[in-house]
mmCIF file of C-alpha atoms in Angstrom:
data_model
loop_
_atom_site.group_PDB
_atom_site.id
_atom_site.type_symbol
_atom_site.label_atom_id
_atom_site.label_comp_id
_atom_site.label_asym_id
_atom_site.label_seq_id
_atom_site.Cartn_x
_atom_site.Cartn_y
_atom_site.Cartn_z
ATOM 1 C CA MET A 1 24.183 1.073 155.553
ATOM 2 C CA ALA A 2 22.130 3.183 153.217
ATOM 3 C CA LYS A 3 23.929 4.357 150.405
ATOM 4 C CA ALA A 4 24.475 7.807 149.413
ATOM 5 C CA ASN A 5 21.636 9.846 148.236
ATOM 6 C CA ALA A 6 22.943 11.500 144.717
ATOM 7 C CA ASP A 7 22.093 14.791 145.695
ATOM 8 C CA LYS A 8 21.234 14.634 149.337
ATOM 9 C CA LEU A 9 22.731 16.816 151.854
ATOM 10 C CA MET A 10 24.456 15.132 154.737
ATOM 11 C CA ARG A 11 23.922 17.600 158.270
ATOM 12 C CA LEU A 12 27.309 16.904 159.906
ATOM 13 C CA ARG A 13 28.433 17.537 163.527
ATOM 14 C CA ALA A 14 31.541 19.649 164.020
ATOM 15 C CA TRP A 15 34.111 19.274 166.132
ATOM 16 C CA VAL A 16 35.343 22.177 168.355
ATOM 17 C CA GLN A 17 39.086 22.512 169.976
ATOM 18 C CA ASN A 18 39.694 24.751 172.601
ATOM 19 C CA TYR A 19 43.082 25.594 172.798
ATOM 20 C CA ASP A 20 43.962 28.387 175.162
ATOM 21 C CA TRP A 21 44.566 31.229 172.849
ATOM 22 C CA GLY A 22 40.440 30.775 172.049
ATOM 23 C CA ARG A 23 37.893 33.763 173.054
ATOM 24 C CA CYS A 24 35.928 32.576 176.195
ATOM 25 C CA GLY A 25 32.852 31.759 176.525
ATOM 26 C CA THR A 26 29.531 32.772 174.361
ATOM 27 C CA GLU A 27 32.175 36.026 173.165
ATOM 28 C CA ALA A 28 33.381 33.583 170.651
ATOM 29 C CA GLN A 29 31.928 32.777 167.403
ATOM 30 C CA VAL A 30 32.956 29.221 167.775
ATOM 31 C CA ALA A 31 31.083 28.750 170.745
ATOM 32 C CA ARG A 32 27.997 30.239 169.556
ATOM 33 C CA LEU A 33 28.134 27.944 166.700
ATOM 34 C CA LEU A 34 28.820 24.369 168.358
ATOM 35 C CA ALA A 35 26.000 25.560 170.396
ATOM 36 C CA LEU A 36 23.697 25.818 167.618
ATOM 37 C CA ASN A 37 25.462 22.838 165.924
ATOM 38 C CA CYS A 38 25.033 20.213 168.649
ATOM 39 C CA GLY A 39 23.358 21.508 171.267
ATOM 40 C CA ALA A 40 26.751 21.668 173.831
ATOM 41 C CA GLU A 41 26.589 23.947 176.225
ATOM 42 C CA VAL A 42 28.737 26.710 176.803
ATOM 43 C CA GLU A 43 31.146 27.407 179.516
ATOM 44 C CA PRO A 44 31.470 31.013 180.262
ATOM 45 C CA ASN A 45 35.338 30.579 181.484
ATOM 46 C CA LYS A 46 36.610 27.957 178.878
ATOM 47 C CA PRO A 47 38.038 29.254 175.555
ATOM 48 C CA TYR A 48 36.213 27.966 172.330
ATOM 49 C CA ALA A 49 39.195 28.890 169.578
ATOM 50 C CA GLU A 50 38.653 26.458 166.469
ATOM 51 C CA PHE A 51 35.481 25.132 165.021
ATOM 52 C CA TRP A 52 36.071 21.988 162.320
ATOM 53 C CA MET A 53 34.061 21.058 159.759
ATOM 54 C CA GLY A 54 35.747 18.019 157.714
ATOM 55 C CA THR A 55 37.524 14.255 158.378
ATOM 56 C CA HIS A 56 40.928 14.897 160.235
ATOM 57 C CA GLY A 57 41.753 12.489 162.702
ATOM 58 C CA SER A 58 42.467 15.533 165.021
ATOM 59 C CA GLY A 59 38.992 16.837 164.711
ATOM 60 C CA PRO A 60 36.614 14.540 162.679
ATOM 61 C CA SER A 61 33.050 15.404 161.773
ATOM 62 C CA PHE A 62 30.076 13.294 162.475
ATOM 63 C CA LEU A 63 26.878 12.677 160.380
ATOM 64 C CA ALA A 64 23.983 14.159 162.123
ATOM 65 C CA ASP A 65 21.287 12.230 160.265
ATOM 66 C CA ASP A 66 19.060 9.851 162.373
ATOM 67 C CA GLU A 67 20.610 6.497 160.667
ATOM 68 C CA GLU A 68 23.983 7.445 160.614
ATOM 69 C CA GLU A 69 23.970 9.321 163.514
ATOM 70 C CA ASN A 70 27.682 8.078 164.891
ATOM 71 C CA MET A 71 29.273 7.555 161.749
ATOM 72 C CA GLY A 72 32.436 9.347 160.924
ATOM 73 C CA LEU A 73 32.171 11.908 157.841
ATOM 74 C CA LYS A 74 35.708 9.918 156.761
ATOM 75 C CA GLU A 75 34.360 6.736 157.403
ATOM 76 C CA TRP A 76 30.753 7.230 155.121
ATOM 77 C CA ILE A 77 33.081 9.000 152.202
ATOM 78 C CA GLY A 78 34.869 5.965 152.599
ATOM 79 C CA LYS A 79 32.067 3.831 151.687
ATOM 80 C CA ASN A 80 30.441 6.477 149.287
ATOM 81 C CA PRO A 81 33.823 7.322 147.420
ATOM 82 C CA ASN A 82 31.825 8.342 144.652
ATOM 83 C CA VAL A 83 30.346 11.423 146.618
ATOM 84 C CA LEU A 84 33.667 12.973 146.115
ATOM 85 C CA GLY A 85 33.827 12.591 142.118
ATOM 86 C CA LEU A 86 36.075 11.099 139.663
ATOM 87 C CA LYS A 87 38.647 13.341 139.558
ATOM 88 C CA VAL A 88 39.288 14.245 143.254
ATOM 89 C CA LEU A 89 38.863 10.504 144.081
ATOM 90 C CA LYS A 90 41.419 10.105 141.332
ATOM 91 C CA LYS A 91 43.898 12.993 142.832
ATOM 92 C CA TRP A 92 43.306 12.517 146.703
ATOM 93 C CA GLY A 93 41.703 9.170 147.164
ATOM 94 C CA PRO A 94 38.168 8.093 149.025
ATOM 95 C CA ASP A 95 38.914 11.270 151.589
ATOM 96 C CA LEU A 96 38.096 15.290 151.493
ATOM 97 C CA PRO A 97 41.264 17.149 150.438
ATOM 98 C CA PHE A 98 40.528 20.125 152.281
ATOM 99 C CA LEU A 99 39.660 21.276 155.747
ATOM 100 C CA PHE A 100 37.060 23.670 156.746
ATOM 101 C CA LYS A 101 37.049 25.865 160.099
ATOM 102 C CA VAL A 102 36.063 29.145 161.927
ATOM 103 C CA LEU A 103 38.251 30.443 164.774
ATOM 104 C CA SER A 104 37.946 33.010 167.191
ATOM 105 C CA VAL A 105 41.017 34.650 168.117
ATOM 106 C CA ALA A 106 41.954 35.837 171.698
ATOM 107 C CA LYS A 107 45.762 35.636 172.153
ATOM 108 C CA ALA A 108 48.456 35.627 169.450
ATOM 109 C CA LEU A 109 48.808 32.217 168.453
ATOM 110 C CA SER A 110 52.041 30.610 168.024
ATOM 111 C CA ILE A 111 54.886 31.964 164.936
ATOM 112 C CA GLN A 112 54.846 29.282 163.043
ATOM 113 C CA ALA A 113 55.007 28.211 159.690
ATOM 114 C CA HIS A 114 53.662 24.537 157.806
ATOM 115 C CA PRO A 115 55.797 21.919 155.790
ATOM 116 C CA ASP A 116 55.798 20.936 152.158
ATOM 117 C CA LYS A 117 54.602 17.628 151.658
ATOM 118 C CA GLU A 118 58.277 16.118 151.524
ATOM 119 C CA LEU A 119 59.172 17.695 154.896
ATOM 120 C CA ALA A 120 56.054 17.259 156.196
ATOM 121 C CA LYS A 121 56.153 13.192 155.479
ATOM 122 C CA GLU A 122 59.942 13.763 157.381
ATOM 123 C CA LEU A 123 58.520 14.728 160.494
ATOM 124 C CA HIS A 124 55.317 12.338 160.425
ATOM 125 C CA LYS A 125 57.824 9.466 159.791
ATOM 126 C CA LEU A 126 60.320 11.229 162.901
ATOM 127 C CA GLN A 127 57.814 12.366 165.491
ATOM 128 C CA PRO A 128 54.093 11.261 164.615
ATOM 129 C CA ASN A 129 53.325 12.270 168.250
ATOM 130 C CA LEU A 130 54.137 16.032 167.084
ATOM 131 C CA TYR A 131 53.675 16.309 163.475
ATOM 132 C CA LYS A 132 50.246 14.155 163.193
ATOM 133 C CA ASP A 133 49.967 13.672 159.074
ATOM 134 C CA GLY A 134 52.103 13.850 156.387
ATOM 135 C CA ASN A 135 50.739 16.213 153.982
ATOM 136 C CA HIS A 136 51.445 19.831 153.422
ATOM 137 C CA LYS A 137 49.188 22.932 154.691
ATOM 138 C CA PRO A 138 48.641 25.394 152.543
ATOM 139 C CA GLU A 139 45.709 27.868 154.241
ATOM 140 C CA MET A 140 43.750 31.151 153.677
ATOM 141 C CA ALA A 141 41.715 33.468 156.543
ATOM 142 C CA LEU A 142 39.129 35.035 155.531
ATOM 143 C CA ALA A 143 38.154 38.009 158.070
ATOM 144 C CA ILE A 144 34.519 37.815 159.785
ATOM 145 C CA THR A 145 35.669 40.925 161.913
ATOM 146 C CA GLU A 146 38.826 43.034 161.355
ATOM 147 C CA PHE A 147 41.468 40.113 161.828
ATOM 148 C CA ARG A 148 45.006 40.776 162.485
ATOM 149 C CA ALA A 149 48.245 38.791 161.611
ATOM 150 C CA LEU A 150 52.026 38.915 161.502
ATOM 151 C CA CYS A 151 52.772 37.229 157.816
ATOM 152 C CA GLY A 152 55.365 36.784 156.019
ATOM 153 C CA PHE A 153 59.064 38.915 156.274
ATOM 154 C CA ILE A 154 59.405 42.648 156.096
ATOM 155 C CA THR A 155 61.459 44.217 152.900
ATOM 156 C CA LEU A 156 65.210 44.805 152.902
ATOM 157 C CA GLU A 157 64.642 48.469 153.824
ATOM 158 C CA GLU A 158 62.220 47.676 156.457
ATOM 159 C CA LEU A 159 64.752 45.660 157.911
ATOM 160 C CA LYS A 160 67.219 48.231 157.770
ATOM 161 C CA ASP A 161 65.718 50.397 159.635
ATOM 162 C CA VAL A 162 64.362 47.896 162.449
ATOM 163 C CA LEU A 163 68.322 47.416 162.805
ATOM 164 C CA GLU A 164 68.649 50.950 163.439
ATOM 165 C CA ASP A 165 65.557 51.461 165.554
ATOM 166 C CA VAL A 166 66.044 48.397 167.667
ATOM 167 C CA PRO A 167 69.319 48.303 169.294
ATOM 168 C CA GLU A 168 67.841 45.182 171.508
ATOM 169 C CA ILE A 169 67.598 42.805 168.241
ATOM 170 C CA VAL A 170 71.513 43.859 167.329
ATOM 171 C CA GLU A 171 72.688 42.921 170.922
ATOM 172 C CA LEU A 172 70.815 39.543 170.538
ATOM 173 C CA ILE A 173 72.487 38.638 167.134
ATOM 174 C CA GLY A 174 75.300 40.838 167.134
ATOM 175 C CA THR A 175 76.835 43.874 165.513
ATOM 176 C CA ALA A 176 78.882 41.756 162.536
ATOM 177 C CA SER A 177 75.739 39.805 161.834
ATOM 178 C CA ALA A 178 73.412 43.678 161.755
ATOM 179 C CA ASN A 179 75.918 45.217 159.673
ATOM 180 C CA GLN A 180 75.958 42.270 157.135
ATOM 181 C CA VAL A 181 72.160 43.043 156.197
ATOM 182 C CA LEU A 182 72.926 46.939 156.573
ATOM 183 C CA ASP A 183 75.507 46.654 154.085
ATOM 184 C CA ILE A 184 73.702 45.014 151.414
ATOM 185 C CA ASP A 185 72.918 47.057 148.820
ATOM 186 C CA LYS A 186 70.561 47.064 145.418
ATOM 187 C CA ARG A 187 73.744 45.338 143.162
ATOM 188 C CA ASP A 188 73.881 42.171 145.429
ATOM 189 C CA GLY A 189 71.449 39.317 144.176
ATOM 190 C CA ALA A 190 68.827 37.508 145.492
ATOM 191 C CA GLU A 191 70.618 34.841 147.188
ATOM 192 C CA THR A 192 72.633 37.454 148.943
ATOM 193 C CA VAL A 193 69.789 39.050 151.251
ATOM 194 C CA LYS A 194 67.807 35.451 151.763
ATOM 195 C CA SER A 195 71.346 34.687 153.210
ATOM 196 C CA ALA A 196 71.731 37.566 155.502
ATOM 197 C CA LEU A 197 67.867 37.213 156.528
ATOM 198 C CA ARG A 198 67.894 33.561 157.198
ATOM 199 C CA SER A 199 70.952 34.242 159.052
ATOM 200 C CA VAL A 200 70.085 36.951 161.255
ATOM 201 C CA PHE A 201 66.684 35.569 161.497
ATOM 202 C CA THR A 202 68.159 32.204 162.831
ATOM 203 C CA GLN A 203 70.567 34.012 165.473
ATOM 204 C CA LEU A 204 67.765 35.747 167.114
ATOM 205 C CA MET A 205 65.185 32.544 167.086
ATOM 206 C CA SER A 206 68.358 31.206 168.609
ATOM 207 C CA ALA A 207 69.398 33.337 171.521
ATOM 208 C CA SER A 208 69.564 32.007 174.710
ATOM 209 C CA LYS A 209 66.465 32.477 177.017
ATOM 210 C CA GLU A 210 68.677 34.462 179.712
ATOM 211 C CA MET A 211 69.730 36.896 176.950
ATOM 212 C CA THR A 212 66.143 37.433 175.216
ATOM 213 C CA THR A 213 64.461 38.288 178.841
ATOM 214 C CA LYS A 214 66.839 40.725 179.734
ATOM 215 C CA ALA A 215 66.585 42.150 175.719
ATOM 216 C CA ILE A 216 62.882 42.397 175.908
ATOM 217 C CA SER A 217 63.452 43.911 179.338
ATOM 218 C CA LYS A 218 65.194 46.691 178.121
ATOM 219 C CA LEU A 219 62.865 47.002 175.025
ATOM 220 C CA LYS A 220 59.627 47.302 177.191
ATOM 221 C CA SER A 221 61.974 50.380 179.185
ATOM 222 C CA ARG A 222 62.539 51.951 176.388
ATOM 223 C CA LEU A 223 59.651 52.003 174.888
ATOM 224 C CA HIS A 224 57.668 53.122 177.722
ATOM 225 C CA ILE A 225 60.172 56.010 177.975
ATOM 226 C CA LYS A 226 59.523 56.653 174.109
ATOM 227 C CA SER A 227 55.624 56.518 174.579
ATOM 228 C CA GLN A 228 56.196 60.094 176.520
ATOM 229 C CA LEU A 229 57.774 61.544 174.160
ATOM 230 C CA ARG A 230 56.096 60.719 170.662
ATOM 231 C CA TYR A 231 53.459 58.102 169.655
ATOM 232 C CA LEU A 232 54.618 54.130 169.330
ATOM 233 C CA THR A 233 54.509 52.839 166.113
ATOM 234 C CA GLU A 234 51.732 50.398 165.564
ATOM 235 C CA LYS A 235 54.489 47.764 165.334
ATOM 236 C CA GLU A 236 56.048 48.939 168.666
ATOM 237 C CA GLN A 237 52.739 48.971 170.533
ATOM 238 C CA LEU A 238 52.054 45.315 168.961
ATOM 239 C CA VAL A 239 55.496 44.066 170.789
ATOM 240 C CA LEU A 240 54.595 45.692 174.182
ATOM 241 C CA HIS A 241 50.573 43.814 173.718
ATOM 242 C CA LEU A 242 52.355 40.342 172.683
ATOM 243 C CA GLU A 243 54.917 40.957 175.618
ATOM 244 C CA LYS A 244 51.910 41.049 178.089
ATOM 245 C CA GLN A 245 50.490 37.473 176.353
ATOM 246 C CA TYR A 246 53.861 36.020 176.356
ATOM 247 C CA SER A 247 56.683 37.796 178.929
ATOM 248 C CA ALA A 248 60.257 36.936 178.131
ATOM 249 C CA ASP A 249 58.972 35.198 174.756
ATOM 250 C CA ILE A 250 61.490 35.603 171.863
ATOM 251 C CA GLY A 251 58.456 35.594 169.510
ATOM 252 C CA VAL A 252 58.153 39.252 170.826
ATOM 253 C CA ILE A 253 60.564 40.703 169.586
ATOM 254 C CA SER A 254 60.816 39.013 166.658
ATOM 255 C CA ALA A 255 57.498 40.939 165.204
ATOM 256 C CA PHE A 256 59.330 43.330 163.933
ATOM 257 C CA PHE A 257 60.503 40.897 161.271
ATOM 258 C CA PHE A 258 57.166 40.293 160.150
ATOM 259 C CA ASN A 259 54.745 42.355 158.537
ATOM 260 C CA TYR A 260 51.805 43.293 160.396
ATOM 261 C CA VAL A 261 48.535 43.140 158.626
ATOM 262 C CA LYS A 262 44.980 44.106 159.010
ATOM 263 C CA LEU A 263 42.375 42.342 157.261
ATOM 264 C CA ASN A 264 38.976 44.158 157.337
ATOM 265 C CA PRO A 265 35.791 42.089 157.327
ATOM 266 C CA ASP A 266 35.416 39.960 153.955
ATOM 267 C CA GLU A 267 39.289 40.455 152.868
ATOM 268 C CA ALA A 268 41.287 37.316 153.047
ATOM 269 C CA LEU A 269 44.888 36.325 153.227
ATOM 270 C CA TYR A 270 46.625 33.062 151.964
ATOM 271 C CA LEU A 271 49.760 31.207 153.087
ATOM 272 C CA GLY A 272 51.792 29.214 151.375
ATOM 273 C CA ALA A 273 54.049 25.961 152.529
ATOM 274 C CA ASN A 274 56.815 27.558 154.886
ATOM 275 C CA GLU A 275 55.643 31.012 155.641
ATOM 276 C CA PRO A 276 56.279 32.032 158.863
ATOM 277 C CA HIS A 277 53.291 33.739 160.169
ATOM 278 C CA ALA A 278 51.097 34.312 163.582
ATOM 279 C CA TYR A 279 47.788 35.021 163.827
ATOM 280 C CA LEU A 280 46.826 37.958 166.612
ATOM 281 C CA SER A 281 43.391 38.472 167.518
ATOM 282 C CA GLY A 282 39.784 38.392 165.457
ATOM 283 C CA ASP A 283 37.399 35.935 164.110
ATOM 284 C CA CYS A 284 37.858 34.521 160.535
ATOM 285 C CA ILE A 285 36.624 31.803 158.802
ATOM 286 C CA GLU A 286 40.144 29.045 157.240
ATOM 287 C CA CYS A 287 40.543 26.635 155.297
ATOM 288 C CA MET A 288 43.398 24.314 154.040
ATOM 289 C CA ALA A 289 44.537 21.235 152.704
ATOM 290 C CA THR A 290 43.406 18.610 155.169
ATOM 291 C CA SER A 291 46.706 18.654 157.925
ATOM 292 C CA ASP A 292 47.349 19.603 161.724
ATOM 293 C CA ASN A 293 51.013 20.264 160.714
ATOM 294 C CA VAL A 294 52.514 23.525 162.588
ATOM 295 C CA VAL A 295 56.012 24.130 163.441
ATOM 296 C CA ARG A 296 56.451 26.434 166.474
ATOM 297 C CA ALA A 297 59.398 28.640 167.047
ATOM 298 C CA GLY A 298 57.828 31.893 169.438
ATOM 299 C CA LEU A 299 54.346 32.877 171.253
ATOM 300 C CA THR A 300 54.225 29.480 172.443
ATOM 301 C CA PRO A 301 54.104 27.225 175.816
ATOM 302 C CA LYS A 302 53.717 24.310 173.516
ATOM 303 C CA HIS A 303 56.711 22.341 171.735
ATOM 304 C CA ARG A 304 59.143 25.098 169.946
ATOM 305 C CA ASP A 305 61.533 23.374 166.466
ATOM 306 C CA ILE A 306 63.461 26.383 166.056
ATOM 307 C CA GLN A 307 66.277 24.511 164.020
ATOM 308 C CA THR A 308 63.418 22.948 161.656
ATOM 309 C CA LEU A 309 61.510 26.322 161.594
ATOM 310 C CA CYS A 310 64.332 28.351 160.343
ATOM 311 C CA SER A 311 65.920 25.909 158.382
ATOM 312 C CA MET A 312 62.502 25.449 156.040
ATOM 313 C CA LEU A 313 60.955 28.785 155.634
ATOM 314 C CA THR A 314 61.339 30.483 152.231
ATOM 315 C CA TYR A 315 62.632 34.079 153.351
ATOM 316 C CA LYS A 316 60.182 35.746 150.683
ATOM 317 C CA GLN A 317 60.464 39.074 151.630
ATOM 318 C CA GLY A 318 57.162 41.683 151.210
ATOM 319 C CA TYR A 319 53.636 42.541 152.121
ATOM 320 C CA PRO A 320 51.440 39.320 151.211
ATOM 321 C CA GLU A 321 48.527 39.494 148.779
ATOM 322 C CA ILE A 322 45.000 40.147 149.927
ATOM 323 C CA LEU A 323 42.145 38.582 148.541
ATOM 324 C CA LYS A 324 38.766 40.638 148.168
ATOM 325 C CA GLY A 325 37.558 37.819 146.418
ATOM 326 C CA PHE A 326 34.901 38.599 143.124
ATOM 327 C CA PRO A 327 31.571 37.832 142.522
ATOM 328 C CA LEU A 328 29.907 34.921 141.115
ATOM 329 C CA SER A 329 26.589 36.284 141.334
ATOM 330 C CA PRO A 330 24.803 39.366 142.740
ATOM 331 C CA TYR A 331 24.851 37.537 146.465
ATOM 332 C CA ILE A 332 27.999 34.658 145.891
ATOM 333 C CA THR A 333 31.486 35.950 146.259
ATOM 334 C CA ARG A 334 34.566 33.596 145.563
ATOM 335 C CA TYR A 335 38.160 33.683 147.152
ATOM 336 C CA LEU A 336 40.114 31.795 145.137
ATOM 337 C CA PRO A 337 43.952 30.829 146.671
ATOM 338 C CA PRO A 338 46.444 29.491 144.033
ATOM 339 C CA PHE A 339 46.245 25.673 146.175
ATOM 340 C CA ASP A 340 44.639 22.970 144.340
ATOM 341 C CA GLU A 341 42.969 21.703 147.529
ATOM 342 C CA PHE A 342 40.489 24.160 148.493
ATOM 343 C CA GLU A 343 38.572 27.634 147.437
ATOM 344 C CA VAL A 344 35.958 29.326 149.594
ATOM 345 C CA ASP A 345 32.314 30.938 148.518
ATOM 346 C CA ARG A 346 30.698 33.780 150.869
ATOM 347 C CA CYS A 347 26.881 34.093 150.203
ATOM 348 C CA ILE A 348 25.017 36.817 151.892
ATOM 349 C CA LEU A 349 21.105 36.545 150.853
ATOM 350 C CA PRO A 350 18.710 38.755 151.548
ATOM 351 C CA LYS A 351 15.036 39.187 152.688
ATOM 352 C CA GLY A 352 13.098 37.036 150.024
ATOM 353 C CA GLY A 353 16.564 36.296 147.926
ATOM 354 C CA SER A 354 17.092 32.970 145.970
ATOM 355 C CA THR A 355 20.440 32.334 144.465
ATOM 356 C CA VAL A 356 21.813 28.690 142.815
ATOM 357 C CA PHE A 357 25.062 27.033 143.983
ATOM 358 C CA PRO A 358 25.828 25.243 140.175
ATOM 359 C CA ALA A 359 26.715 21.516 140.292
ATOM 360 C CA ILE A 360 30.445 20.929 140.379
ATOM 361 C CA PRO A 361 32.545 18.052 139.798
ATOM 362 C CA GLY A 362 33.385 17.799 143.629
ATOM 363 C CA PRO A 363 32.206 17.785 147.051
ATOM 364 C CA SER A 364 31.537 20.969 149.122
ATOM 365 C CA ILE A 365 30.725 21.697 153.041
ATOM 366 C CA PHE A 366 28.345 24.625 153.717
ATOM 367 C CA LEU A 367 27.901 26.226 156.902
ATOM 368 C CA ALA A 368 25.157 28.539 157.728
ATOM 369 C CA PHE A 369 26.673 31.351 159.601
ATOM 370 C CA VAL A 370 23.424 33.897 160.365
ATOM 371 C CA GLY A 371 20.007 33.463 159.312
ATOM 372 C CA GLU A 372 17.554 30.626 158.321
ATOM 373 C CA GLY A 373 17.139 29.973 154.633
ATOM 374 C CA THR A 374 15.538 26.315 152.530
ATOM 375 C CA LEU A 375 17.691 24.499 150.481
ATOM 376 C CA HIS A 376 16.755 22.309 147.285
ATOM 377 C CA THR A 377 18.599 20.050 145.536
ATOM 378 C CA GLY A 378 16.777 17.420 142.725
ATOM 379 C CA SER A 379 14.974 15.374 145.219
ATOM 380 C CA TRP A 380 15.147 17.110 148.239
ATOM 381 C CA GLU A 381 14.645 19.962 150.231
ATOM 382 C CA ASP A 382 14.741 21.019 153.927
ATOM 383 C CA ILE A 383 15.162 24.099 156.120
ATOM 384 C CA VAL A 384 19.017 25.601 157.333
ATOM 385 C CA THR A 385 19.298 27.822 160.179
ATOM 386 C CA GLU A 386 22.670 28.899 161.861
ATOM 387 C CA GLY A 387 24.485 26.331 163.208
ATOM 388 C CA ASP A 388 23.934 23.968 160.622
ATOM 389 C CA VAL A 389 27.073 22.244 158.480
ATOM 390 C CA LEU A 390 26.117 20.107 155.694
ATOM 391 C CA PHE A 391 28.215 18.208 153.169
ATOM 392 C CA ALA A 392 26.827 18.471 149.780
ATOM 393 C CA PRO A 393 27.947 15.601 147.074
ATOM 394 C CA ALA A 394 30.169 16.285 143.925
ATOM 395 C CA ASN A 395 27.347 17.103 140.965
ATOM 396 C CA THR A 396 24.935 18.531 143.147
ATOM 397 C CA GLU A 397 23.285 21.622 141.662
ATOM 398 C CA ILE A 398 21.618 23.889 145.361
ATOM 399 C CA THR A 399 19.215 26.630 145.102
ATOM 400 C CA ILE A 400 18.940 28.605 148.076
ATOM 401 C CA THR A 401 15.806 30.529 149.386
ATOM 402 C CA THR A 402 14.938 32.999 152.465
ATOM 403 C CA THR A 403 12.699 34.919 153.988
ATOM 404 C CA SER A 404 14.821 36.360 156.201
ATOM 405 C CA GLU A 405 18.329 36.852 155.803
ATOM 406 C CA LEU A 406 20.792 34.314 155.188
ATOM 407 C CA GLN A 407 24.946 34.527 155.611
ATOM 408 C CA ILE A 408 26.292 30.826 154.227
ATOM 409 C CA TYR A 409 29.855 30.097 153.922
ATOM 410 C CA ARG A 410 31.097 26.963 151.172
ATOM 411 C CA ALA A 411 34.252 25.579 151.150
ATOM 412 C CA GLY A 412 35.182 23.242 148.101
ATOM 413 C CA VAL A 413 37.592 21.967 145.607
ATOM 414 C CA ASN A 414 39.655 24.896 143.767
ATOM 415 C CA SER A 415 37.622 25.383 140.560
ATOM 416 C CA ARG A 416 41.151 25.889 138.511
ATOM 417 C CA PHE A 417 41.277 22.011 139.640
ATOM 418 C CA PHE A 418 38.687 21.409 137.093
ATOM 419 C CA HIS A 419 39.207 23.818 135.291
ATOM 420 C CA VAL A 420 36.113 25.614 135.418
ATOM 421 C CA LEU A 421 37.784 29.213 135.733
#
């Protein structure tokens, strides 16, 4: 096997996941990229949910270069560990610490959270068929279209309003538990608030199927009557929409507990371990630590682990931070979450433009999303077109030029890890 050329970029064949919440056929950005990346035929009625670029065993990338065509990226890195750079190799071993994706979301994903490292190791040991690895999974979603999500718990004041305005929740958790929250005042400490929130949320998520079905039916009827008298709130409209997707699911009514986030294109949202969330609709670039661990509790036909989810959450309250990115150059914007494993750059290069991605001490993956351009390194040059995915070794300076327009995304190890920023 040929050794890695120090500054050659390696073309990759990506992997696609056809989860049932994905957009169908050519509506999906994921399907478009799949067809362009490896020539696969797109089936009009098949969902195309996630386009994976990385080394995770649930969806590994393969080298697309002729001489290495059937070799997995992980195997190739294992034989050429120097491509990661010394600091990355020392911290994470001979593997990519990040997983890069594109998501096309037509239907809500499950209400879920990702475990921290300690819990991930424990879950993987106990149930390796459900929890595929022992790693944590902090993540970031960068909107391509308008992108909607439920993320984190609403504030105490908002929660009190919910308990006063949504009688069906009080029926499920009981008046005494509801009063536990309603009676909290500003003098009570953060731990009191957290304990009360944990208690009511756990009771809600643990409600019996029979009680849940009855409560959601009542909620639906009440909101339809209300809609004749006033405009429904955005959250009420969302709950009715979720009910059409997942009828009689406790996730429908639990949506009242979460922040309803709408990202505009080019805005990003990041999530640490043990934070509840559910992506609802839209297309996004996603990056995360290399893991596929998900603990689910609602809005899903898949396995639910309500006890684990409710016990693992941080129960932080308040609206999440939205990242707008910051300019690295006139054409490159960087999104930097508070996690060592990853960052994402968005490059929009106009016709006739050129830009440079400076050499960095870690590896990168590039995705050509729209358009065409030329990538140059010291001794290597090639044309890239939309759908192309390339692995860049550490310490490679890359110059990009275009005669049309080129939109390209880069994932790499967080710059703060290298003390660059």
